[in-house]
Amino acid sequence: MYLLFVNDCNDILIFKTTSEHKHDQIGTRSEYGIPENVKKEINKLFDLRLKPKAILEALNNMTGIKAPSKRQLNNYLYDRRPEKFGRAAIYLGELEKWIFDRTTIPDDENEVFVFSYHVIEAEEPSFRLALSTKILLNIVCSTDILHIDATYKLIWQELPILVLGTTDKTCKFHLLCLGVSTNECQEDFQMIFDGLKEKVLSLFDHVMQAKVLVCDAAYSIRNAFIAVFGTTPVICMC
């Protein structure tokens, strides 16, 4: 039953149905959502890093499993991703805590730690950090060649990863450290070089003396090298 107040007079119309109010046509909850047994199979496939299309194909080939629609699957995976991987974005305060928790040099030479960082809390916050392991940093003691570049093939928080490494006499590449920065200025590369030099000295009592720099044509990298090592490097363009 409902009432209709007519706007051009004082009449009120009453509408009433004689049919019994039922929910028979609505169906049960299980008919609308994804059944639990299907969710378990989706989770297994999702843990294997399969794409939604591949997940649907796999479900369709399973006996006793009714595959959800593409929209249902996408909605389920949208909620599932934060549960498994956390939020896609990270707050600056969370990043600072993550950094502080990893600045202590571990006993395990294969455990990652942050050896240099700088966080700016301003109207437009920015940060830069570099991380490595003791076993990787020890490689610095036997080389004077440095490779460094920002690669967009590997990103974090939509920022390119700064990769620094070296090559041996057989031209085999050895990673030394990774960095992340909101910019790619001289100060960012200088922080990595300076932190690397300082940490190698404190850990292995070795004065880092790099001579060859393999990089692109960026002056920011070249100037950062000169500022830290006090000499103009032999530059090999890559």
Short mmCIF file of C-alpha atoms in Angstrom, two decimals, residues 6-195:
data_model
loop_
_atom_site.label_atom_id
_atom_site.label_comp_id
_atom_site.label_asym_id
_atom_site.label_seq_id
_atom_site.Cartn_x
_atom_site.Cartn_y
_atom_site.Cartn_z
CA VAL A 6 -2.02 15.04 -5.53
CA ASN A 7 -0.28 18.39 -6.04
CA ASP A 8 -3.19 20.28 -7.64
CA CYS A 9 -5.83 19.49 -4.98
CA ASN A 10 -6.26 18.23 -1.45
CA ASP A 11 -7.06 14.68 -2.51
CA ILE A 12 -5.02 11.74 -1.28
CA LEU A 13 -5.13 8.55 -3.33
CA ILE A 14 -4.61 5.19 -1.65
CA PHE A 15 -3.23 2.25 -3.65
CA LYS A 16 -3.43 -1.20 -2.15
CA THR A 17 -2.72 -4.65 -3.59
CA THR A 18 -4.66 -7.73 -2.64
CA SER A 19 -1.76 -10.07 -3.47
CA GLU A 20 0.28 -11.57 -0.67
CA HIS A 21 3.79 -10.09 -0.32
CA LYS A 22 6.34 -12.82 -1.04
CA HIS A 23 10.08 -13.17 -1.86
CA ASP A 24 9.80 -16.44 -3.74
CA GLN A 25 11.17 -14.95 -6.97
CA ILE A 26 14.22 -13.37 -5.38
CA GLY A 27 16.14 -16.59 -4.93
CA THR A 28 18.77 -17.56 -2.39
CA ARG A 29 22.09 -15.86 -1.67
CA SER A 30 24.02 -18.77 -3.11
CA GLU A 31 22.36 -18.22 -6.48
CA TYR A 32 23.81 -14.72 -6.77
CA GLY A 33 27.28 -14.86 -5.26
CA ILE A 34 30.25 -17.09 -6.05
CA PRO A 35 29.98 -20.40 -4.14
CA GLU A 36 32.67 -21.08 -1.54
CA ASN A 37 34.03 -24.12 -3.40
CA VAL A 38 34.50 -21.97 -6.51
CA LYS A 39 36.21 -19.25 -4.47
CA LYS A 40 38.72 -21.81 -3.17
CA GLU A 41 39.60 -22.83 -6.73
CA ILE A 42 39.87 -19.18 -7.79
CA ASN A 43 42.23 -18.49 -4.87
CA LYS A 44 44.45 -21.41 -5.88
CA LEU A 45 44.65 -20.16 -9.47
CA PHE A 46 45.17 -16.57 -8.32
CA ASP A 47 48.08 -17.68 -6.12
CA LEU A 48 49.65 -19.12 -9.28
CA ARG A 49 49.57 -15.57 -10.74
CA LEU A 50 47.12 -16.50 -13.49
CA LYS A 51 45.28 -13.71 -15.30
CA PRO A 52 41.44 -13.50 -15.06
CA LYS A 53 41.03 -14.92 -18.56
CA ALA A 54 43.21 -17.92 -17.73
CA ILE A 55 41.36 -18.42 -14.43
CA LEU A 56 38.01 -18.56 -16.23
CA GLU A 57 39.38 -21.06 -18.76
CA ALA A 58 40.71 -23.26 -15.96
CA LEU A 59 37.41 -23.13 -14.06
CA ASN A 60 35.45 -24.07 -17.17
CA ASN A 61 37.58 -27.20 -17.50
CA MET A 62 36.92 -28.30 -13.91
CA THR A 63 34.28 -30.92 -13.18
CA GLY A 64 31.58 -29.84 -10.74
CA ILE A 65 32.59 -26.18 -10.87
CA LYS A 66 30.33 -23.50 -12.30
CA ALA A 67 32.52 -20.67 -13.52
CA PRO A 68 31.37 -17.17 -12.54
CA SER A 69 30.80 -14.43 -15.07
CA LYS A 70 33.72 -12.23 -16.07
CA ARG A 71 32.27 -9.36 -14.05
CA GLN A 72 31.80 -11.53 -10.97
CA LEU A 73 35.39 -12.76 -11.20
CA ASN A 74 36.81 -9.27 -11.67
CA ASN A 75 34.84 -7.98 -8.67
CA TYR A 76 36.03 -10.88 -6.53
CA LEU A 77 39.68 -10.42 -7.55
CA TYR A 78 39.41 -6.68 -6.93
CA ASP A 79 38.60 -7.43 -3.28
CA ARG A 80 41.07 -10.31 -3.11
CA ARG A 81 44.18 -8.39 -4.21
CA PRO A 82 44.37 -6.05 -1.18
CA GLU A 83 43.90 -9.04 1.14
CA LYS A 84 46.87 -10.83 -0.41
CA PHE A 85 49.20 -8.00 -1.41
CA GLY A 86 48.03 -5.08 0.73
CA ARG A 87 47.07 -1.66 -0.61
CA ALA A 88 48.40 -0.63 -3.99
CA ALA A 89 49.67 2.64 -2.52
CA ILE A 90 51.74 3.26 0.58
CA TYR A 91 51.62 6.30 2.87
CA LEU A 92 54.78 8.25 3.61
CA GLY A 93 54.54 7.45 7.32
CA GLU A 94 54.33 3.74 6.53
CA LEU A 95 57.35 4.04 4.26
CA GLU A 96 59.36 5.77 7.00
CA LYS A 97 58.53 2.99 9.45
CA TRP A 98 59.46 0.38 6.86
CA ILE A 99 62.81 2.13 6.34
CA PHE A 100 63.56 2.55 10.07
CA ASP A 101 62.82 -1.13 10.69
CA ARG A 102 65.49 -2.06 8.13
CA THR A 103 68.35 0.34 8.85
CA THR A 104 70.04 -1.99 11.34
CA ILE A 105 72.74 -4.04 9.65
CA PRO A 106 71.73 -7.71 10.03
CA ASP A 107 74.04 -10.58 10.95
CA ASP A 108 72.85 -12.57 7.94
CA GLU A 109 74.94 -11.42 4.98
CA ASN A 110 72.06 -12.24 2.60
CA GLU A 111 69.42 -10.20 4.44
CA VAL A 112 68.37 -6.91 2.87
CA PHE A 113 68.82 -3.64 4.76
CA VAL A 114 68.52 0.07 3.92
CA PHE A 115 71.96 1.67 3.83
CA SER A 116 70.95 5.17 2.76
CA TYR A 117 67.72 7.17 2.72
CA HIS A 118 66.25 10.66 2.79
CA VAL A 119 62.59 11.52 3.41
CA ILE A 120 61.15 15.00 2.93
CA GLU A 121 57.79 15.73 4.55
CA ALA A 122 56.54 18.84 2.78
CA GLU A 123 53.56 20.03 0.77
CA GLU A 124 54.88 17.78 -1.99
CA PRO A 125 56.58 14.95 -0.05
CA SER A 126 59.48 13.10 -1.61
CA PHE A 127 61.88 10.36 -0.67
CA ARG A 128 64.87 8.39 -1.82
CA LEU A 129 66.30 5.15 -0.45
CA ALA A 130 68.87 2.51 -1.32
CA LEU A 131 69.05 -1.08 -0.11
CA SER A 132 71.39 -4.02 -0.46
CA THR A 133 72.96 -6.93 1.43
CA LYS A 134 76.42 -7.36 2.94
CA ILE A 135 77.32 -10.04 0.43
CA LEU A 136 76.46 -7.73 -2.48
CA LEU A 137 78.26 -4.74 -0.99
CA ASN A 138 81.39 -6.84 -0.54
CA ILE A 139 81.65 -7.10 -4.34
CA VAL A 140 82.49 -3.38 -4.39
CA CYS A 141 85.86 -4.16 -2.80
CA SER A 142 87.05 -5.90 -5.96
CA THR A 143 85.83 -3.58 -8.70
CA ASP A 144 86.24 -0.04 -10.01
CA ILE A 145 83.43 -0.24 -12.58
CA LEU A 146 79.91 0.95 -11.83
CA HIS A 147 76.77 0.53 -13.91
CA ILE A 148 73.75 2.62 -12.94
CA ASP A 149 70.42 3.37 -14.54
CA ALA A 150 66.74 3.89 -13.77
CA THR A 151 64.69 1.11 -15.34
CA TYR A 152 60.96 1.35 -16.02
CA LYS A 153 60.87 -2.39 -16.59
CA LEU A 154 60.92 -2.69 -12.80
CA ILE A 155 58.74 -0.22 -10.90
CA TRP A 156 57.47 0.31 -7.35
CA GLN A 157 54.65 2.72 -6.52
CA GLU A 158 54.83 3.73 -10.21
CA LEU A 159 58.44 4.83 -9.71
CA PRO A 160 61.37 3.35 -11.66
CA ILE A 161 63.90 1.27 -9.75
CA LEU A 162 67.46 2.59 -9.71
CA VAL A 163 69.79 -0.32 -10.42
CA LEU A 164 73.49 -0.15 -9.58
CA GLY A 165 75.89 -2.96 -10.34
CA THR A 166 79.21 -3.91 -11.86
CA THR A 167 80.69 -6.31 -14.40
CA ASP A 168 83.58 -8.71 -14.08
CA LYS A 169 86.25 -9.65 -16.63
CA THR A 170 83.85 -12.08 -18.33
CA CYS A 171 81.29 -9.26 -18.77
CA LYS A 172 78.96 -10.89 -16.25
CA PHE A 173 76.74 -8.39 -14.43
CA HIS A 174 76.66 -8.36 -10.62
CA LEU A 175 74.03 -6.38 -8.74
CA LEU A 176 75.32 -4.14 -5.96
CA CYS A 177 72.19 -2.38 -4.76
CA LEU A 178 68.73 -1.09 -5.67
CA GLY A 179 67.28 2.34 -5.10
CA VAL A 180 63.92 4.08 -5.31
CA SER A 181 63.38 7.81 -5.59
CA THR A 182 60.59 10.21 -6.44
CA ASN A 183 63.04 12.01 -8.75
CA GLU A 184 66.06 11.25 -10.90
CA CYS A 185 68.18 14.27 -10.03
CA GLN A 186 71.85 14.55 -9.10
CA GLU A 187 70.97 14.44 -5.40
CA ASP A 188 69.24 11.08 -5.84
CA PHE A 189 72.17 9.38 -7.54
CA GLN A 190 74.62 11.14 -5.23
CA MET A 191 72.85 9.69 -2.20
CA ILE A 192 73.32 6.17 -3.58
CA PHE A 193 77.00 6.68 -4.42
CA ASP A 194 77.72 8.37 -1.11
CA GLY A 195 75.82 5.78 0.94
#
